Amino acid sequence: MNKNMLYRSIPKVDVLLENESIREMIELYSRDAVMEAIHMELDRLRGFIAGCEEEEKAKEQILLLVPHVVQTVEGMHTPNMKKVINGTGTVLHTNLGRAPISRKHMEKAFNIVTGYSNLEYNLEKGKRGERYSHFEELLCKITGAEAAMAVNNNASSVLLILSSLAKGGEVIVSRGELIEIGGKFRIPDVMEQSGASLVEVGTTNKTHYSDYEDNITEETRALLKVHTSNYRIVGFTESVTIDELVPLAKKMDIPVVEDLGSGVLIDLSKYGLSYEPTVQESIAKGADVVCFSGDKLFGGPQAGIIIGKKKYIDMMKKNQLTRALRIDKFTAATLELVLQEYLSEEKAIENIPVLRMITEPLDEVARRARSLARAIRATGIPAKVDVLSCESQIGGGSLPLERIPSMAVAVNPEDIRVPELEERMRYLPVPIIPRTVNDTIMLDVRTIESDDFKLIAAEMQELFGLEK
Ligand SMILES: *Cc1c(COP(=O)(O)O)cnc(C)c1O
């Protein structure tokens, strides 16, 4: 085999630039990007020929040069971050972006963030305003708090609260509440960053009122309660509630801070879920500062929402750290839109995707599952497609023991193995992330929007190579 001949038959750059598909790419993207792709593909091709022992294969690759350049240019312009279908049934899936934002809210926010906005401009006074002003009143109205603000996420809330109230002093927290919240973030470590020192009291399973009382000193700046979001201690346990801590803190003239984690604003037990203490209750019981995540059960954008007594919130707004932790215009706009839904519980359940998903009645999920199964069967893919019962979970460290009865479309391929199908599904243009149970691909319909059914069926068809 004559490699020199092969190298010589590779089209030159100026010839490639005359090719119609390549010219289209230049038109669509840029000459710079196309030149980069051409050089990459030429290097790759020369490398291939150097290591190739079969002339036919080398010739084939030379013929594929133009399509490869086109693919590379397109790849350079395809965002790596993309929409995926969540078939796992985990509603708050941290790896899949936690709470989805509704299209309706996004469209409203679109108008605000694509141009200029009054983010920090007071239109009535014609001068500088505050970025929290857009949602502070709403948050106070809904939760009963005196003042409110928001930072980047709830880990930031904890950091900012402790830095503002307890830097250089001590904070008392129960050993039963020293949690790791995932991604290796541990409450005690976050606290340490704030400059406050942690005074751990009680034991893992039992903490008494006297444990707090006995450890209050001149140096104590706050009592902290942390919701044990992602785990539960059951059996021989005891913890001190907010109602008990409030009078003690008042007597000692220090604040009680509660990190609620998920931040539930409606009574979920009405919808068949376990009872979770709400944000409003925490405020009503006298907590001085309460914080929670924006993108857990609250169902909004990533944020750390901090509410409570004005005196303390003002200290946080003045803290230099706030500048480093402040939310951007997208978050401020979306927070206000989501909060407005909470003015009516009915609207909140209807219009906030996370709440709609966890409260969707089983017979409705079942009806939708049958509809998705029909759509997939209609493509004629070589697989057995059934509707099966399953259980969804909330995830995101919220209600860890809760299982919500749900319905899934189960796909059992005839000619390929389940792990291979699962992998191919991840490589689709809109990847489908299923749950694999007992060697079956399950698509839990609770976390899938009906609007995506057509897309899923078309993609499954494409995946089995049955394009019409
Ligand atoms: C999830 C959680 C956090 C962290 O919230 P992020 O918004 O993920 O930063 C902090 N505290 C508790 C109790 C949590 O459950």
XYZ file of C-alpha atoms and ligand atoms in Angstrom:
483
model
C 0.000 0.000 0.000
C 1.366 3.358 -1.098
C 0.902 5.758 1.808
C 2.420 8.702 -0.066
C -0.244 8.330 -2.727
C -2.905 8.307 -0.036
C -1.524 11.434 1.646
C -1.430 13.156 -1.732
C -5.058 12.306 -2.422
C -6.215 14.218 0.670
C -7.969 17.387 -0.606
C -6.015 20.589 0.059
C -7.445 23.314 2.279
C -8.266 25.683 -0.610
C -10.119 22.867 -2.393
C -12.067 22.075 0.755
C -13.011 25.737 1.107
C -14.699 25.556 -2.313
C -16.835 22.567 -1.267
C -20.507 23.418 -1.059
C -21.167 21.889 2.383
C -18.075 23.582 3.784
C -19.147 26.935 2.318
C -22.520 26.474 3.939
C -20.786 25.954 7.286
C -18.795 29.182 6.834
C -22.023 30.994 6.020
C -23.815 29.508 9.045
C -20.995 29.828 11.596
C -17.665 31.455 10.787
C -14.588 31.019 8.633
C -12.418 30.800 11.756
C -14.412 27.918 13.189
C -14.411 26.057 9.867
C -10.654 26.518 9.435
C -10.082 25.146 12.928
C -12.277 22.141 12.180
C -10.524 21.518 8.846
C -7.101 21.516 10.518
C -8.336 19.218 13.281
C -9.856 16.774 10.826
C -6.802 16.855 8.503
C -4.527 16.022 11.464
C -6.844 13.254 12.530
C -6.977 11.841 8.997
C -3.165 11.882 8.553
C -2.855 10.147 11.921
C -5.359 7.534 10.812
C -3.522 6.833 7.564
C -0.197 6.565 9.404
C -1.549 3.781 11.587
C -3.748 2.100 8.955
C -2.819 -1.119 7.206
C -5.801 -1.382 4.879
C -5.904 0.877 1.844
C -9.691 0.592 1.474
C -10.299 1.846 4.982
C -7.950 4.797 4.476
C -9.714 5.743 1.232
C -13.052 5.548 2.994
C -11.843 7.991 5.647
C -10.571 10.398 2.984
C -14.027 10.386 1.394
C -15.548 11.127 4.796
C -13.356 14.186 5.374
C -16.009 16.770 4.429
C -18.816 15.212 6.507
C -16.389 14.947 9.422
C -15.519 18.644 9.129
C -19.230 19.499 9.050
C -19.821 17.347 12.149
C -16.925 18.975 13.987
C -18.107 22.509 13.182
C -21.615 21.631 14.314
C -20.239 20.000 17.466
C -18.290 23.177 18.267
C -21.552 25.118 18.212
C -23.766 22.666 20.074
C -24.021 23.543 23.768
C -22.851 20.774 26.034
C -25.545 21.605 28.569
C -28.901 20.503 27.255
C -32.438 19.489 28.039
C -32.845 15.899 29.238
C -35.934 13.817 29.923
C -36.102 12.836 33.600
C -37.587 9.348 33.680
C -36.119 8.560 37.103
C -39.172 9.594 39.099
C -36.963 11.640 41.421
C -38.685 15.014 41.396
C -35.827 17.102 42.832
C -32.902 15.442 41.077
C -29.843 17.498 41.989
C -27.808 16.055 39.085
C -30.599 16.956 36.659
C -30.992 20.552 37.784
C -33.385 20.173 40.750
C -36.614 22.167 40.372
C -37.680 22.815 36.755
C -38.947 26.341 36.070
C -42.272 26.550 34.264
C -42.414 27.775 30.695
C -44.861 30.479 31.746
C -42.478 31.913 34.342
C -39.536 31.601 31.988
C -41.342 33.523 29.256
C -42.089 36.346 31.658
C -38.519 36.365 32.936
C -37.268 36.299 29.330
C -38.521 39.834 28.725
C -36.850 41.074 31.872
C -33.426 39.488 31.467
C -32.926 39.972 27.734
C -32.934 43.741 28.157
C -32.413 46.223 30.945
C -34.550 46.055 34.052
C -35.201 47.905 37.309
C -33.177 45.271 39.199
C -31.615 47.896 41.466
C -33.560 50.962 40.413
C -36.482 52.459 42.275
C -38.825 53.691 39.559
C -40.960 55.800 41.904
C -38.054 57.670 43.375
C -35.929 57.659 40.245
C -32.867 56.492 42.116
C -30.963 53.449 43.280
C -33.137 50.655 44.678
C -32.587 47.253 46.255
C -32.544 43.968 44.330
C -34.553 42.266 47.088
C -37.325 44.868 46.902
C -39.109 42.984 44.110
C -39.930 40.012 46.283
C -39.298 41.077 49.877
C -42.853 42.252 50.541
C -44.323 39.150 48.936
C -42.111 36.865 51.003
C -43.135 38.711 54.167
C -46.808 38.564 53.253
C -46.690 34.825 52.537
C -44.513 33.765 55.471
C -45.432 36.333 58.115
C -41.813 37.475 58.483
C -40.761 41.117 58.997
C -38.016 41.206 56.388
C -36.439 39.039 53.706
C -33.581 38.705 51.252
C -32.056 36.015 49.046
C -28.575 34.780 48.193
C -27.152 32.264 45.728
C -28.183 29.049 47.473
C -29.040 27.829 50.918
C -25.463 26.917 51.792
C -24.741 30.640 51.262
C -27.669 31.491 53.550
C -26.129 29.493 56.394
C -22.737 31.091 55.767
C -24.142 34.637 55.644
C -26.412 34.221 58.666
C -23.652 32.883 60.873
C -21.095 35.375 59.615
C -23.511 38.248 60.306
C -24.793 37.100 63.675
C -22.077 34.967 65.202
C -18.629 35.736 63.747
C -16.057 35.447 66.526
C -18.636 33.953 68.865
C -20.309 30.616 69.479
C -23.343 28.936 67.952
C -25.063 26.064 69.708
C -26.310 23.185 67.575
C -27.500 19.666 68.360
C -25.245 16.732 67.402
C -28.296 15.130 65.829
C -28.472 17.973 63.290
C -24.880 18.098 62.028
C -25.674 16.872 58.564
C -23.866 16.436 55.279
C -26.115 17.833 52.550
C -24.584 16.111 49.559
C -21.698 16.943 47.251
C -19.544 16.587 50.396
C -20.905 19.814 51.896
C -21.205 19.535 55.615
C -23.066 21.982 57.806
C -20.253 22.078 60.403
C -17.690 22.908 57.706
C -19.847 25.652 56.203
C -20.286 27.078 59.697
C -16.571 27.101 60.312
C -16.067 29.225 57.177
C -18.306 31.882 58.721
C -15.890 32.503 61.571
C -18.366 31.297 64.184
C -17.382 28.395 66.405
C -19.671 25.493 66.702
C -20.709 24.234 70.105
C -22.112 20.754 69.616
C -24.540 19.635 72.265
C -26.491 16.456 73.041
C -25.923 13.137 71.306
C -26.802 11.800 67.872
C -30.218 10.534 68.921
C -31.077 12.695 71.926
C -30.694 16.359 72.663
C -32.484 17.917 75.660
C -33.493 21.449 76.546
C -30.858 21.461 79.274
C -28.131 20.692 76.712
C -28.803 24.090 75.129
C -29.366 25.848 78.435
C -26.199 24.533 80.081
C -24.001 25.516 77.175
C -25.062 29.126 76.789
C -22.165 31.403 77.767
C -21.115 35.020 77.326
C -19.814 33.989 73.914
C -23.066 32.466 72.614
C -24.419 34.443 69.658
C -27.201 32.162 68.411
C -29.041 28.865 68.790
C -29.219 26.976 65.499
C -31.767 24.352 64.440
C -31.004 22.458 61.236
C -33.636 20.414 59.446
C -32.197 16.896 59.073
C -33.336 17.019 55.459
C -31.863 13.928 53.916
C -31.974 11.484 56.806
C -34.176 10.539 59.734
C -33.302 9.321 63.189
C -36.025 6.953 64.327
C -36.565 5.019 67.550
C -35.222 6.250 70.871
C -34.917 9.925 70.005
C -35.499 13.356 71.412
C -34.922 16.794 70.060
C -35.825 20.275 71.218
C -38.420 22.096 69.161
C -38.383 25.707 68.061
C -41.209 26.544 70.506
C -38.997 25.440 73.388
C -35.874 27.211 72.151
C -37.558 30.574 71.514
C -38.279 31.469 75.186
C -34.782 30.346 76.215
C -33.163 32.466 73.496
C -35.335 35.452 74.421
C -34.291 35.196 78.055
C -30.654 35.184 76.994
C -31.201 37.873 74.349
C -29.829 35.811 71.466
C -31.554 34.815 68.212
C -32.863 31.387 67.213
C -31.928 30.508 63.645
C -33.609 27.704 61.737
C -32.239 26.172 58.519
C -35.291 24.464 57.049
C -33.539 23.032 53.999
C -36.416 22.485 51.635
C -38.741 25.316 52.568
C -42.291 24.051 52.283
C -44.929 26.786 52.155
C -48.056 24.627 51.915
C -49.335 21.789 54.072
C -48.381 18.731 52.022
C -50.345 16.300 54.187
C -53.517 17.488 52.403
C -52.129 15.823 49.291
C -51.326 12.479 50.871
C -47.706 13.262 51.681
C -46.107 13.242 55.136
C -46.521 16.358 57.160
C -43.556 18.728 56.867
C -43.281 21.782 59.114
C -43.871 24.862 56.973
C -41.855 28.061 56.781
C -44.854 30.040 58.104
C -45.005 27.838 61.201
C -41.381 28.383 61.982
C -41.898 32.165 61.849
C -45.142 31.940 63.842
C -43.364 29.990 66.562
C -40.925 32.829 66.937
C -37.779 31.814 65.034
C -35.748 35.001 64.531
C -34.146 33.957 61.248
C -35.245 31.167 58.902
C -33.546 30.048 55.690
C -34.377 27.557 52.943
C -33.471 26.608 49.360
C -35.136 28.224 46.368
C -34.920 25.111 44.205
C -36.092 22.327 46.498
C -39.779 21.978 47.406
C -40.278 25.729 47.049
C -39.993 24.989 43.325
C -38.099 28.044 42.101
C -34.631 29.033 40.898
C -31.451 28.145 42.777
C -31.354 30.528 45.729
C -31.050 30.734 49.470
C -34.046 32.537 50.892
C -33.534 34.240 54.246
C -36.441 35.685 56.222
C -36.959 36.890 59.772
C -36.710 39.867 62.117
C -35.773 43.096 60.372
C -32.982 43.793 62.827
C -31.151 40.617 61.788
C -31.927 40.764 58.066
C -30.532 44.330 58.023
C -27.279 43.042 59.543
C -27.035 40.534 56.703
C -27.800 43.073 54.001
C -24.906 45.178 55.334
C -22.437 42.273 55.555
C -19.673 42.543 52.920
C -20.134 38.837 52.164
C -23.565 39.628 50.708
C -21.864 41.234 47.733
C -20.122 37.944 46.976
C -23.276 35.891 47.464
C -25.853 38.116 45.787
C -28.403 36.757 43.354
C -28.497 37.871 39.720
C -31.365 39.357 37.731
C -32.564 35.987 36.455
C -32.991 34.686 39.993
C -34.579 37.900 41.286
C -37.097 37.908 38.415
C -37.972 34.229 38.724
C -38.254 34.306 42.514
C -40.872 37.042 42.294
C -42.850 35.137 39.644
C -42.840 31.898 41.632
C -43.726 33.690 44.857
C -46.749 35.316 43.227
C -48.155 31.826 42.642
C -48.089 31.220 46.389
C -50.696 33.933 46.908
C -53.157 31.118 46.194
C -52.413 27.507 47.143
C -54.451 26.278 44.198
C -52.388 28.351 41.748
C -49.150 27.244 43.370
C -50.019 23.566 42.914
C -51.143 24.196 39.357
C -48.296 26.414 38.151
C -45.173 25.349 40.034
C -43.853 22.209 38.288
C -42.414 20.562 41.418
C -45.662 20.942 43.361
C -47.727 19.809 40.398
C -45.598 16.674 40.037
C -45.660 15.607 43.674
C -49.400 16.176 44.004
C -50.523 14.673 40.687
C -53.156 12.004 41.484
C -52.170 8.413 40.696
C -55.037 7.839 38.241
C -53.913 10.864 36.265
C -50.316 9.596 36.190
C -51.666 6.196 35.076
C -53.675 7.786 32.258
C -50.588 9.645 31.070
C -48.441 6.496 31.339
C -50.862 4.622 29.061
C -50.698 7.474 26.611
C -46.864 7.423 26.533
C -46.880 3.609 26.196
C -49.254 3.861 23.216
C -47.029 6.446 21.548
C -43.924 4.276 21.995
C -45.683 1.061 20.851
C -46.952 2.846 17.738
C -43.358 3.320 16.568
C -43.040 -0.475 16.202
C -39.706 -0.724 18.030
C -38.573 -4.289 18.784
C -39.314 -4.094 22.498
C -42.007 -5.064 24.936
C -43.686 -1.924 26.236
C -45.795 -2.161 29.416
C -47.282 0.124 32.014
C -46.176 -0.823 35.544
C -46.655 0.582 39.038
C -43.618 2.144 40.635
C -42.695 4.623 43.313
C -41.439 8.161 42.798
C -39.348 9.953 45.353
C -38.890 13.606 46.146
C -35.087 13.741 46.301
C -32.906 16.798 46.810
C -32.671 15.852 50.460
C -36.383 16.422 51.032
C -38.737 13.954 52.757
C -36.188 11.111 52.421
C -38.558 8.355 53.497
C -41.432 9.475 51.320
C -42.428 7.225 48.412
C -45.181 8.427 46.093
C -47.116 5.703 44.237
C -46.576 6.268 40.534
C -46.749 4.664 37.093
C -43.959 3.926 34.666
C -43.623 2.826 31.082
C -41.369 -0.237 31.102
C -39.337 -0.959 27.965
C -37.789 -4.404 27.473
C -35.762 -4.540 24.258
C -35.797 -7.790 22.256
C -32.458 -7.614 20.466
C -30.163 -5.587 22.681
C -29.323 -5.743 26.336
C -30.819 -3.271 28.830
C -27.471 -1.627 29.790
C -26.794 -0.980 26.112
C -30.232 0.535 25.577
C -29.753 2.681 28.669
C -26.424 3.929 27.293
C -27.867 4.679 23.859
C -30.669 6.655 25.502
C -28.059 8.875 27.126
C -26.569 9.667 23.710
C -29.825 10.839 22.134
C -30.077 14.497 21.041
C -32.417 14.990 24.004
C -31.038 12.335 26.360
C -33.570 10.189 28.199
C -32.505 9.234 31.731
C -34.526 6.215 32.880
C -34.554 4.242 36.091
C -33.334 0.682 35.636
C -35.151 -1.775 37.881
C -34.821 -5.583 37.678
C -33.148 -5.304 34.298
C -35.986 -3.233 32.850
C -35.895 0.323 31.562
C -38.524 2.254 33.494
C -39.758 5.723 32.587
C -41.578 7.106 35.616
C -44.211 9.355 34.083
C -44.595 11.539 37.200
C -41.431 13.454 36.274
C -42.145 13.556 32.517
C -44.243 16.312 30.936
C -46.933 15.130 28.491
C -45.574 17.679 26.008
C -42.456 15.494 25.715
C -44.253 12.200 24.871
C -44.038 12.707 21.095
C -40.367 13.532 21.325
C -39.678 10.437 23.455
C -41.470 8.143 20.996
C -39.636 9.678 18.017
C -36.298 9.339 19.787
C -36.905 5.712 20.740
C -37.758 5.019 17.113
C -34.568 6.724 15.953
C -32.548 4.822 18.534
C -33.690 1.473 17.130
C -32.927 2.721 13.596
C -36.508 2.658 12.418
C -36.739 6.106 10.928
C -39.443 6.354 8.329
C -30.213 21.349 50.935
C -29.876 21.943 52.233
C -28.924 22.964 52.323
C -28.190 23.465 51.124
O -29.034 24.110 50.246
P -28.532 24.474 48.758
O -29.611 25.349 48.249
O -28.356 23.199 48.049
O -27.241 25.209 48.926
C -28.631 23.478 53.564
N -29.265 23.019 54.669
C -30.185 22.044 54.605
C -30.840 21.587 55.866
C -30.521 21.481 53.396
O -31.440 20.513 53.336
